[in-house]
Coordinates of C-alpha atoms in Angstrom, one line a residue:
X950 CA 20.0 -12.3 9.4
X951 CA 20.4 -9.5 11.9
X952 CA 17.6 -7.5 10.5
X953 CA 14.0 -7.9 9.7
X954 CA 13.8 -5.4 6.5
X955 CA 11.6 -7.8 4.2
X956 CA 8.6 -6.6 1.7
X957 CA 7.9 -10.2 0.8
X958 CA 9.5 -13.7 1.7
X959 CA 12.2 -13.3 -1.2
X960 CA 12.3 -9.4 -1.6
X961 CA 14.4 -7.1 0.6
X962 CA 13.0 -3.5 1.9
X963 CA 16.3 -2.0 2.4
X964 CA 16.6 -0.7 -1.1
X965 CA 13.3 1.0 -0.8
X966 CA 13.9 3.0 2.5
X967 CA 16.8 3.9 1.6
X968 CA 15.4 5.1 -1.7
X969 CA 12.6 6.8 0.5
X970 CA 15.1 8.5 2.7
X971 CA 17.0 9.3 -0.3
X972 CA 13.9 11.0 -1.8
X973 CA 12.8 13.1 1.0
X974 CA 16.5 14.6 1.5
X975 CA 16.5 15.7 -2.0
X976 CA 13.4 17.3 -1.4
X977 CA 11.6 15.1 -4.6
X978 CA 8.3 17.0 -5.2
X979 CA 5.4 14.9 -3.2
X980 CA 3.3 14.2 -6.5
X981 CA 6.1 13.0 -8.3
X982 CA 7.4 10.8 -5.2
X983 CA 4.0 9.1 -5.1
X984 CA 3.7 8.9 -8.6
X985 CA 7.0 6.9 -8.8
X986 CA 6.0 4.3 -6.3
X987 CA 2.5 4.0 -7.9
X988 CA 3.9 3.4 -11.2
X989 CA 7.2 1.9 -10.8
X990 CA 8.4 -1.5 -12.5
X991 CA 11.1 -3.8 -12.3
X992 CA 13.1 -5.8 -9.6
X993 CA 13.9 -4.1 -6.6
X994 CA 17.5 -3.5 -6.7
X995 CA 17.0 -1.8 -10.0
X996 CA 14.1 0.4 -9.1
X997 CA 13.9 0.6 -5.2
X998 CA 10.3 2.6 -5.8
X999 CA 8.7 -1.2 -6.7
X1000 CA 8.8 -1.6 -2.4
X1001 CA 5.7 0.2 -2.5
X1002 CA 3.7 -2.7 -4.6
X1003 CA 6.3 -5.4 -3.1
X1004 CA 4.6 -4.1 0.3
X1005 CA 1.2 -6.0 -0.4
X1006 CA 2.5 -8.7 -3.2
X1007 CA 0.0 -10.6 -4.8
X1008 CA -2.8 -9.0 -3.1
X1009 CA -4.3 -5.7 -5.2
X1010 CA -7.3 -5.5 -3.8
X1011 CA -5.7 -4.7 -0.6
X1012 CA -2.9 -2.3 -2.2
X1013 CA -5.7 -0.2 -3.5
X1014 CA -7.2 0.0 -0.5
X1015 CA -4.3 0.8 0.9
X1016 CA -3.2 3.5 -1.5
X1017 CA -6.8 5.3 -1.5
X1018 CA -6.2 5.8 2.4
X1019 CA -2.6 6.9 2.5
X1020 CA -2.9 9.5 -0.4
X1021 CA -5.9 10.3 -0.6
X1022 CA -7.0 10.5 3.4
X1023 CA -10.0 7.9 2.2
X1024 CA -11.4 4.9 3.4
X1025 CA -13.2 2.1 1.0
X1026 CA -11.8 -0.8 2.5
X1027 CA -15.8 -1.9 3.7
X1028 CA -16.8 -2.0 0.2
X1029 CA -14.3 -4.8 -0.5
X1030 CA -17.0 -7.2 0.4
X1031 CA -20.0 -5.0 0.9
X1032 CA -21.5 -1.3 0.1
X1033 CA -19.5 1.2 2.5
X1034 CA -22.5 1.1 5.5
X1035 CA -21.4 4.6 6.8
X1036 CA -20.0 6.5 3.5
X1037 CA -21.4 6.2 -0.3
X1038 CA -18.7 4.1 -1.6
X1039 CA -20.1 0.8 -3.5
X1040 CA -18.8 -2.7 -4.1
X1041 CA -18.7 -2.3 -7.5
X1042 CA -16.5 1.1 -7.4
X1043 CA -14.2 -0.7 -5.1
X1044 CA -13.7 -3.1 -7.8
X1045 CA -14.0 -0.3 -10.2
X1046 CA -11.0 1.7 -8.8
X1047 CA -9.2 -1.9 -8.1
X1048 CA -9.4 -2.5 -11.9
X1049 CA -7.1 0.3 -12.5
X1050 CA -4.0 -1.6 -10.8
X1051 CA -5.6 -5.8 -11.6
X1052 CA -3.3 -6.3 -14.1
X1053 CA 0.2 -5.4 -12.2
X1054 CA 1.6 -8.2 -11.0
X1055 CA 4.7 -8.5 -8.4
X1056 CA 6.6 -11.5 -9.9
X1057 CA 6.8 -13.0 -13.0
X1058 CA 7.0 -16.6 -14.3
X1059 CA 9.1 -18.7 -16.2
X1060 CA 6.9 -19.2 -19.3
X1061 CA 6.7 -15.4 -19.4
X1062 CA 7.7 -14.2 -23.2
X1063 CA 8.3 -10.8 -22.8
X1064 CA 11.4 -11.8 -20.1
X1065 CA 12.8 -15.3 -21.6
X1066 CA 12.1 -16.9 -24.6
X1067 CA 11.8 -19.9 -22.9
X1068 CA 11.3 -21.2 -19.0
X1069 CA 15.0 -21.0 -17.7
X1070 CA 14.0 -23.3 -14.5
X1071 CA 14.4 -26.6 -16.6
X1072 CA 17.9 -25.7 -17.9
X1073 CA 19.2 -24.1 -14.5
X1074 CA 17.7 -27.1 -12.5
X1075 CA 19.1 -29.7 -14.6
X1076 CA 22.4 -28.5 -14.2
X1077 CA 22.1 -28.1 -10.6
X1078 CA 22.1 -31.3 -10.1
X1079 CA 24.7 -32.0 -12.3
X1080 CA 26.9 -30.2 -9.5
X1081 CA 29.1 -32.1 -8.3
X1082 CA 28.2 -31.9 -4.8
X1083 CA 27.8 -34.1 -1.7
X1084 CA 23.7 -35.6 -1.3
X1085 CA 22.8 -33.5 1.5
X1086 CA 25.0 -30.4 0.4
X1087 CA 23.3 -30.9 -2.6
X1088 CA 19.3 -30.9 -0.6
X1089 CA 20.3 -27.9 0.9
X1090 CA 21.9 -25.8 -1.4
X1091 CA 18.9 -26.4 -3.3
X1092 CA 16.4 -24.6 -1.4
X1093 CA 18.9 -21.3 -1.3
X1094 CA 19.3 -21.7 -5.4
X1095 CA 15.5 -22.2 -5.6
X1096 CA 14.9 -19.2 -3.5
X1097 CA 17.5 -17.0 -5.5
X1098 CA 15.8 -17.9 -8.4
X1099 CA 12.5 -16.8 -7.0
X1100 CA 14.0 -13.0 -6.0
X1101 CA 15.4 -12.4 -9.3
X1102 CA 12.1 -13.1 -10.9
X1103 CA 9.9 -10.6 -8.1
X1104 CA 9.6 -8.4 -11.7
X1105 CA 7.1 -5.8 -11.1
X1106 CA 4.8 -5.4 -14.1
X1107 CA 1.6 -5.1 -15.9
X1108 CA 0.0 -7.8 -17.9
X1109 CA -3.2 -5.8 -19.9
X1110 CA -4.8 -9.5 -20.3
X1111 CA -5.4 -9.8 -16.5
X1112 CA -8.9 -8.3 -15.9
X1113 CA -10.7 -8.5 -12.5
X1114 CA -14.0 -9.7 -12.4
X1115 CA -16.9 -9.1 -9.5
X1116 CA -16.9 -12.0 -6.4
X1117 CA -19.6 -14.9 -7.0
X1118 CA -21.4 -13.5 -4.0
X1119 CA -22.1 -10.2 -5.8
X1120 CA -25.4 -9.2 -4.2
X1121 CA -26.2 -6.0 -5.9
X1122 CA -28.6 -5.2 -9.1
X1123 CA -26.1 -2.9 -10.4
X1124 CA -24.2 -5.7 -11.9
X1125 CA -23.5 -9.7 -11.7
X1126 CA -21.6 -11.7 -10.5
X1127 CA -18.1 -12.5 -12.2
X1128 CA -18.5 -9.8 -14.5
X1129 CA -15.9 -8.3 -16.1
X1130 CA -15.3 -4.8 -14.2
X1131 CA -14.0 -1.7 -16.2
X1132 CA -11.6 0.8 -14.7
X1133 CA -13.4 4.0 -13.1
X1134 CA -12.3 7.1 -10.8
X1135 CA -14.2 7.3 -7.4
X1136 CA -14.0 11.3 -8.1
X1137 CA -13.1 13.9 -9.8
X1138 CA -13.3 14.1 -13.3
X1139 CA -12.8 10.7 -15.1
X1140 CA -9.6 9.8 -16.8
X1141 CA -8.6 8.2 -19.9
X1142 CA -5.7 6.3 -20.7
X1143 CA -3.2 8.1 -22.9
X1144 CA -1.6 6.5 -25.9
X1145 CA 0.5 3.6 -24.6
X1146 CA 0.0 4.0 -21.0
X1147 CA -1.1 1.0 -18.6
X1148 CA -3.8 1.7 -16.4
X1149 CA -1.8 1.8 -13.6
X1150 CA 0.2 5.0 -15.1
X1151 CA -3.3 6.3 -15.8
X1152 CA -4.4 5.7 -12.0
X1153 CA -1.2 7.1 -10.9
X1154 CA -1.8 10.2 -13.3
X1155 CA -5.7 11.0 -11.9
X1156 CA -4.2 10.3 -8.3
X1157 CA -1.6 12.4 -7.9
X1158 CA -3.2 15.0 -10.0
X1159 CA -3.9 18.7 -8.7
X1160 CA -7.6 18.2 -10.1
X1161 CA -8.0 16.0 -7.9
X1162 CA -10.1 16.7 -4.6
X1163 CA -8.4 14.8 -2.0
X1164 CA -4.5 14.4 -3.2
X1165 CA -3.3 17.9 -2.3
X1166 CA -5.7 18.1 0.6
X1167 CA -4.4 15.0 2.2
X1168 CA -1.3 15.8 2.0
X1169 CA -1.8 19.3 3.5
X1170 CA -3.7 18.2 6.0
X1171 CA -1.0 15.5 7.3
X1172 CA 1.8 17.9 7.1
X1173 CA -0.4 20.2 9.2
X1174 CA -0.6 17.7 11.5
X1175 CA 2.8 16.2 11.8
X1176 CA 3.6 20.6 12.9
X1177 CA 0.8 21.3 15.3
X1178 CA -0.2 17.5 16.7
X1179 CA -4.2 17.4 15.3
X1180 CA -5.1 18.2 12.0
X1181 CA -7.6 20.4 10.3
X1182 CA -9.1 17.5 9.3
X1183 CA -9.5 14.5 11.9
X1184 CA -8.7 11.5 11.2
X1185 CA -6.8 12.8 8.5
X1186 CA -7.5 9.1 6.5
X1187 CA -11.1 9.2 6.7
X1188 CA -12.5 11.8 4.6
X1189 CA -16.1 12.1 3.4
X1190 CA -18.4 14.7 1.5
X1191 CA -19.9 15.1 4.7
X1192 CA -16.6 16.3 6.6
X1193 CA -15.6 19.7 7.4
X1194 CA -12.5 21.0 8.7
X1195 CA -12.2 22.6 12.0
X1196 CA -11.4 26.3 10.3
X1197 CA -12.2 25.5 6.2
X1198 CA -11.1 28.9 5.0
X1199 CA -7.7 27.8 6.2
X1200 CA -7.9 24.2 5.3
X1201 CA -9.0 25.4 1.7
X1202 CA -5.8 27.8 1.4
X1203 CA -3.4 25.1 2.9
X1204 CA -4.5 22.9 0.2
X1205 CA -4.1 26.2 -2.2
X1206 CA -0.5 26.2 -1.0
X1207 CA 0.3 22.8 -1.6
X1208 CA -0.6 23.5 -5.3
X1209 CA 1.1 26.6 -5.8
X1210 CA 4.2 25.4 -4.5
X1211 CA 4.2 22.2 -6.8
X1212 CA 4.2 19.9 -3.5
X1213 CA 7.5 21.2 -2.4
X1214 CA 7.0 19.9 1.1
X1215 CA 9.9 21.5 2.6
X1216 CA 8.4 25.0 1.5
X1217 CA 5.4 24.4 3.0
X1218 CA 6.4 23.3 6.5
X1219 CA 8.6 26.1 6.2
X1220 CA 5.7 28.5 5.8
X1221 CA 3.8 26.6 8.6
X1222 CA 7.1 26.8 11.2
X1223 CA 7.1 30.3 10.6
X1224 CA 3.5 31.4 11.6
X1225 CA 2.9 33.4 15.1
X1226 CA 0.2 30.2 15.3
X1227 CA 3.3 27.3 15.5
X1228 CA 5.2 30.2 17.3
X1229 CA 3.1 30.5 20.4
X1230 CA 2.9 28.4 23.5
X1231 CA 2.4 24.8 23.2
X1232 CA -0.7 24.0 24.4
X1233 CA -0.5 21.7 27.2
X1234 CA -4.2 20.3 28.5
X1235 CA -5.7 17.4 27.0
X1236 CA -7.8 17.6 24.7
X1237 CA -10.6 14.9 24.4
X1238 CA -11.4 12.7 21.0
X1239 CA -14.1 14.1 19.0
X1240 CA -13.6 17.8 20.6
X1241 CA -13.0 21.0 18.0
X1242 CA -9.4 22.0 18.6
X1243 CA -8.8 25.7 17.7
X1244 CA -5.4 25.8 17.7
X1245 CA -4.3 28.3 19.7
X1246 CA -0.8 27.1 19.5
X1247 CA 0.5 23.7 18.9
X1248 CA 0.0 20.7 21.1
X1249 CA 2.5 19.6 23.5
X1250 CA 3.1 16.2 22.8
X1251 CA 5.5 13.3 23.7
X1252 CA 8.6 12.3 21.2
X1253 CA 7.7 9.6 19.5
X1254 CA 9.9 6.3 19.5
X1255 CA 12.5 7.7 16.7
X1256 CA 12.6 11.4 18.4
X1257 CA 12.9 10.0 21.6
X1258 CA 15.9 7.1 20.6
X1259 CA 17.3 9.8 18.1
X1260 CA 18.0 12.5 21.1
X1261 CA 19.5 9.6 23.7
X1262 CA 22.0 9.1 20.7
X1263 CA 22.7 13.0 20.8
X1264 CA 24.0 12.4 24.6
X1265 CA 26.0 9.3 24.0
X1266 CA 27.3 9.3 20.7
X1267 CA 30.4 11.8 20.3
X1268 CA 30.5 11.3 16.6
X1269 CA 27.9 11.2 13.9
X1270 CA 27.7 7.6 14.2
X1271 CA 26.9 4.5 12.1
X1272 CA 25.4 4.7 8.4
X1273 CA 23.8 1.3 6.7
X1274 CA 25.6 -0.1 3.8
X1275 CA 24.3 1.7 0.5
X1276 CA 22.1 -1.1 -1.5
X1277 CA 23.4 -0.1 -4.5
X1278 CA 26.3 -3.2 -3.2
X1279 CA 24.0 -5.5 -2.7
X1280 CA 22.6 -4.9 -6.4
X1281 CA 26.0 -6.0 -7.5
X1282 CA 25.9 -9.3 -5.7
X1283 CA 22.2 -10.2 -6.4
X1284 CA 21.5 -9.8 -10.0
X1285 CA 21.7 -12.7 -12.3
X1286 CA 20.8 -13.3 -15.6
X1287 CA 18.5 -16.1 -15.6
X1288 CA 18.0 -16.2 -19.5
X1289 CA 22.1 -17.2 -19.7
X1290 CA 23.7 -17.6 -16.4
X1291 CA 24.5 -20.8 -15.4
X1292 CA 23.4 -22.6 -12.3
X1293 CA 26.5 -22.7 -11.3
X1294 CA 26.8 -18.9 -11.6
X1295 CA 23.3 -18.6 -9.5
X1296 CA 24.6 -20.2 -6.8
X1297 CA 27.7 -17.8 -6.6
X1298 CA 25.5 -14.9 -6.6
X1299 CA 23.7 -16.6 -3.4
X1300 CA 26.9 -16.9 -1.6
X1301 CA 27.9 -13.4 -2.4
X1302 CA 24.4 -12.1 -1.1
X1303 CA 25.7 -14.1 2.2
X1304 CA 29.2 -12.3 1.8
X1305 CA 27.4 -8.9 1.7
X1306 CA 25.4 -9.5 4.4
X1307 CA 28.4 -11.0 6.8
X1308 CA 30.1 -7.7 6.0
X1309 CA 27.3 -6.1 6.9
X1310 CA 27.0 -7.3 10.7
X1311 CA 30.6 -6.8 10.8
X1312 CA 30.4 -2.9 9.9
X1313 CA 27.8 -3.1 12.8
X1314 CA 29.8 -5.3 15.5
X1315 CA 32.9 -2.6 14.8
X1316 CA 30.7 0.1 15.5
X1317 CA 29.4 -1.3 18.6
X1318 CA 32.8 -2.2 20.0
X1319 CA 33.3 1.0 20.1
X1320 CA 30.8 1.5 22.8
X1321 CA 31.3 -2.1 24.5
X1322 CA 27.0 -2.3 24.2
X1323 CA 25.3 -5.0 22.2
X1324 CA 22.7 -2.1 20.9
X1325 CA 23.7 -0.6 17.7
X1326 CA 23.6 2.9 18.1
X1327 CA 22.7 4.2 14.9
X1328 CA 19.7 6.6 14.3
X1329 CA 16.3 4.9 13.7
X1330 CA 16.8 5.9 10.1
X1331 CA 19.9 3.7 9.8
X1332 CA 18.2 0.7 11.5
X1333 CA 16.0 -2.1 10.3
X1334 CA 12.2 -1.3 10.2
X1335 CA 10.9 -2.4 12.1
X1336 CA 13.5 -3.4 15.0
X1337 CA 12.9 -6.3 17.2
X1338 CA 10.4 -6.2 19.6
X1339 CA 12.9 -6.0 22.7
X1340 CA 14.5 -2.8 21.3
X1341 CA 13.6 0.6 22.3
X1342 CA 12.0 1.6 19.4
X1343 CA 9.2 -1.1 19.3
X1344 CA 9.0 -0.5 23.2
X1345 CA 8.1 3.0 22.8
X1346 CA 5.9 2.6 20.1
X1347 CA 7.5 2.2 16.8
X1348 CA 5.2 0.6 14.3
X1349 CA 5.5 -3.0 13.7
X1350 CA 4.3 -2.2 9.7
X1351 CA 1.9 -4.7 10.3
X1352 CA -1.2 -1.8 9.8
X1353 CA -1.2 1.5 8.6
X1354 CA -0.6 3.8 11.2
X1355 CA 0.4 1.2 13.8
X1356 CA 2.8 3.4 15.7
X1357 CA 2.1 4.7 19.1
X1358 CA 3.2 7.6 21.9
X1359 CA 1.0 6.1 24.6
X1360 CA 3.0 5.3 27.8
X1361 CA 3.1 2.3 29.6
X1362 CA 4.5 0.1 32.5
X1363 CA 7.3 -2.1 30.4
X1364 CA 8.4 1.7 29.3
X1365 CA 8.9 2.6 33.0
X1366 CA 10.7 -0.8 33.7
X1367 CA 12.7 -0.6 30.5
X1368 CA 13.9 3.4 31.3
X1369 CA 14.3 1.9 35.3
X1370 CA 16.4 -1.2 34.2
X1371 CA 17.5 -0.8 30.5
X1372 CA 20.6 -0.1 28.7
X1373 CA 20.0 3.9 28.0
X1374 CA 21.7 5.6 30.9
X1375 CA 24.5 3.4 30.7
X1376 CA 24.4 4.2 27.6
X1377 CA 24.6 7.9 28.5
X1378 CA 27.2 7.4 31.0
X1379 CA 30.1 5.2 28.7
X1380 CA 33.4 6.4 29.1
X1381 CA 33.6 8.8 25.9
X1382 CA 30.1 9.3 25.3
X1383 CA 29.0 13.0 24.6
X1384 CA 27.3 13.5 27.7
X1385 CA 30.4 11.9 30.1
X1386 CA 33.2 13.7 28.1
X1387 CA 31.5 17.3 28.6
X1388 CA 30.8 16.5 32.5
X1389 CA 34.8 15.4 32.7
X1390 CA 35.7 19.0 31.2
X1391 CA 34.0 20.7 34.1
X1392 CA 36.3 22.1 37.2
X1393 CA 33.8 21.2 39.5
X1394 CA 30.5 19.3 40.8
X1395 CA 28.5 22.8 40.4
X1396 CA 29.7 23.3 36.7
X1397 CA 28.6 19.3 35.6
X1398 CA 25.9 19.6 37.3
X1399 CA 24.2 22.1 35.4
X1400 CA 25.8 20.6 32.2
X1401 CA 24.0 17.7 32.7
X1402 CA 20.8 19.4 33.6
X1403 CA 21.0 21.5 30.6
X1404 CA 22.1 18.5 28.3
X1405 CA 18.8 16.4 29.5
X1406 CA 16.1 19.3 30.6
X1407 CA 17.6 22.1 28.7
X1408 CA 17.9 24.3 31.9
X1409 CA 19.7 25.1 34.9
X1410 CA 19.1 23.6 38.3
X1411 CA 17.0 25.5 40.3
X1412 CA 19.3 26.1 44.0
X1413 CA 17.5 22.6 45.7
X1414 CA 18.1 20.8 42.4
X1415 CA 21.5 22.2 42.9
X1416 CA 22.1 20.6 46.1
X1417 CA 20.8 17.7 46.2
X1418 CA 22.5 16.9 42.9
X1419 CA 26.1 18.0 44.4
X1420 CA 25.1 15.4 47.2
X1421 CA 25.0 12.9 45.1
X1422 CA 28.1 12.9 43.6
X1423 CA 30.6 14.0 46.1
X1424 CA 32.5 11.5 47.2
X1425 CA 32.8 9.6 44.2
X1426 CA 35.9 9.2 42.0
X1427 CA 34.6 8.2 38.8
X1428 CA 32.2 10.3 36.8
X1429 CA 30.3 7.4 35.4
X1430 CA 29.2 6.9 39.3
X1431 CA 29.7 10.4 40.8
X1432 CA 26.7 11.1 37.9
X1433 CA 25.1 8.1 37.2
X1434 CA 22.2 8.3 39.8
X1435 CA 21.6 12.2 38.0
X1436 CA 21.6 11.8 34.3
X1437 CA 18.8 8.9 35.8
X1438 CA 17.0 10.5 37.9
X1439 CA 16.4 13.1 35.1
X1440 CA 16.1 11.3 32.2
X1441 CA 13.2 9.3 33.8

């Protein structure tokens, strides 16, 4: 495959970034977007918001984790084995909070009632081999049915049965080992289940919450961040009762607007775009770890990988460019009935899955022709997540999705070498590109000059720039060369 979009071995991210993308253009409230993915169910094709749960499958402890630090700007991941030694967090409220989401489970088996009345592998394997098919057609076909079999049955739910129970090293008086733990809030108020619901909905309820004391704040916080380049709070996932934000009267009515505007994120960064604070000067000095920043107007920082790969596009591409195949096809290839289908039927939904995703690369290799370049030149929200390592992206720091927070702005020498050697400013350069076709309108050197100065720097040449741009060029009867060393020079 020509992409590397997988939650799990058998499960497929696409369907959840697209849903995520899909969820932020609509503007979805931010409570109700987290509460979707915390309580979601199903197979992923039919409700992309089970990605979140496929991310960590089979392993709640460390979704829990996880989802305490992302939403609620918290760390317990110490008290997995031992109490927190820097913040007040126990084992046993690890295990408490991780009791909440013990019993959801990211597949399902055969002998499961509530899905099949009875195992369908015995029935569907059976007639698998009575196939007629060639011996070693027949070997391996069998691993693609098997594993077809395995992603229709990556079922997102709760079993109430499943109860998690303290580690046999337990080493606390507070309890023993292998005992039974009960679900428990690490703060706030303490939540009971409502009629009917799982625990996970009532987890999902108390965390996304406006009572509680670190959803809205977190998110605040981040959002703060993501406009001015540090937060009030820092880091913005490690919060304790000891922390203080670096003005709390503000911090304290940011997280007051996040609650009066029902987590309409849009609104909020609107609000925050339009202050004289985001509107002054960008700061432009360092500023050290661990030292107060006042914020006297937003840090200048570098692009990151997708801002960076986004604006090259903006030069080279003269139309809006490639979109991704909606998922929603790919649901009609994938889904079988396991209950009644017939082997035979299981193995046609396989090859159709291999159908969709030949027409897939060949959506891609048109687009590229257009360009003569093997990169796809497609926003980073239209490509895989993450890309190969050799691409751009990773290269300028795009996270691998290995670890929260893995992405990076740092520079570094295989950047230089890549910008020095790499595809991008022939990229720029193509016949037809946006950058070439606007130089080629231009009567003279002088005129492109400055178009590709304002194109790349967003200003005019100063009268040295000028010259020694004009130098370059003249001469030379093709644009692609006559400008080549330029658009270079400047966008290194």
């Amino acid at each position: 495959l020509r992409y590397r979009d997988r939650l799990g071995e058998d499960v497929r991210g696409e369907p959840w970034r697209q849903w995520i993308k899909q969820s932020l253009a609509e503007n979805k409230p931010y409570d109700k977007f987290v509460h979707e993915m915390l309580t979601a169910e199903g197979l992923v094709w039919e409700n992309p918001a089970t990605g979140y749960l496929q991310r960590d499958p089979g392993m709640p402890l460390d979704n829990v984790n996880n989802t305490i630090r992302i939403f609620l700007g918290t760390r317990i991941g110490c008290a997995q084995c031992h109490n927190h030694p820097f913040d007040k967090w126990t084992q046993k409220q690890f295990y408490e909070a991780a009791a909440f989401v013990y019993p959801t489970q990211t597949q399902t088996g055969g002998g499961d009632k509530r899905y099949w009345k009875e195992d369908p592998h015995p029935r569907l394997r059976d007639e698998y081999q009575s196939i007629e098919q060639e011996e070693e057609q027949r070997r391996q076909r069998y691993y693609q049915f098997e594993a077809h079999l395995r992603t229709n049955m990556k079922i997102v739910n709760d079993n109430p049965g499943r109860k998690i129970q303290l580690p046999k090293d337990y080493a606390y008086s507070d309890a023993k080992p292998g005992d039974v733990v009960q679900p428990k809030t690490l703060f706030g108020p303490d939540i009971k289940p409502l009629p009917g619901e799982t625990s996970r909905q009532t987890f999902a309820r108390w965390l996304t919450s406006k009572e509680n004391p670190r959803f809205a704040l977190t998110i605040a916080n981040r959002l703060w961040k993501q406009v001015f380049g540090a937060g009030q709070i820092e880091p913005v996932d490690d919060m304790m009762d000891s922390t203080v934000a670096e003005n709390p009267a503000l911090m304290a009515f940011l997280e007051a607007e996040m609650k009066r505007l029902d987590f309409n994120m849009k609104e909020y960064l609107r609000i925050l775009y339009n202050t004289e604070t985001y509107q002054r000067q960008s700061f432009d000095h360092e500023v050290a770890i661990g030292t107060p920043y006042h914020f006297p107007g937003p840090m200048l920082r570098r692009m990151t990988a997708e801002q960076a790969w986004d604006s090259f596009l903006t030069l080279a591409r003269p139309e809006p460019g490639y979109q991704e195949v909606p998922m929603s096809l790919y649901r009609e290839v994938v889904a079988v009935d396991l209950a009644k289908d017939s082997a035979e039927r299981v193995l046609e939904s396989r090859d159709q899955v291999v159908q969709f995703d030949q027409m897939r690369a060949k959506a891609q290799d048109a687009y590229r022709s257009k360009y003569d370049r093997n990169v796809l030149m497609a926003r980073a929200s239209e490509l895989p997540s993450p890309v190969p390592p050799n691409h751009f992206l990773r290269m300028f720091g795009q996270s691998d999705r290995e670890l929260i927070s893995a992405s990076s702005t740092a520079g570094s020498v295989p950047q230089v070498l890549f910008m020095y050697n790499g595809p991008v400013t022939h990229m720029l350069l193509a016949e037809g590109s946006s950058i070439y076709n606007n130089i080629v309108k231009r009567r003279n050197a002088s005129d492109a000059v400055k178009v590709v100065f304002l194109s790349i720097l967003n200003r005019e040449p100063d009268q040295d720039e000028l010259n020694t741009a004009i130098s370059q060029v003249r001469g030379e009867q093709k644009a692609a060369v006559a400008f080549g060393n330029v658009v270079w020079s400047l966008v290194n």
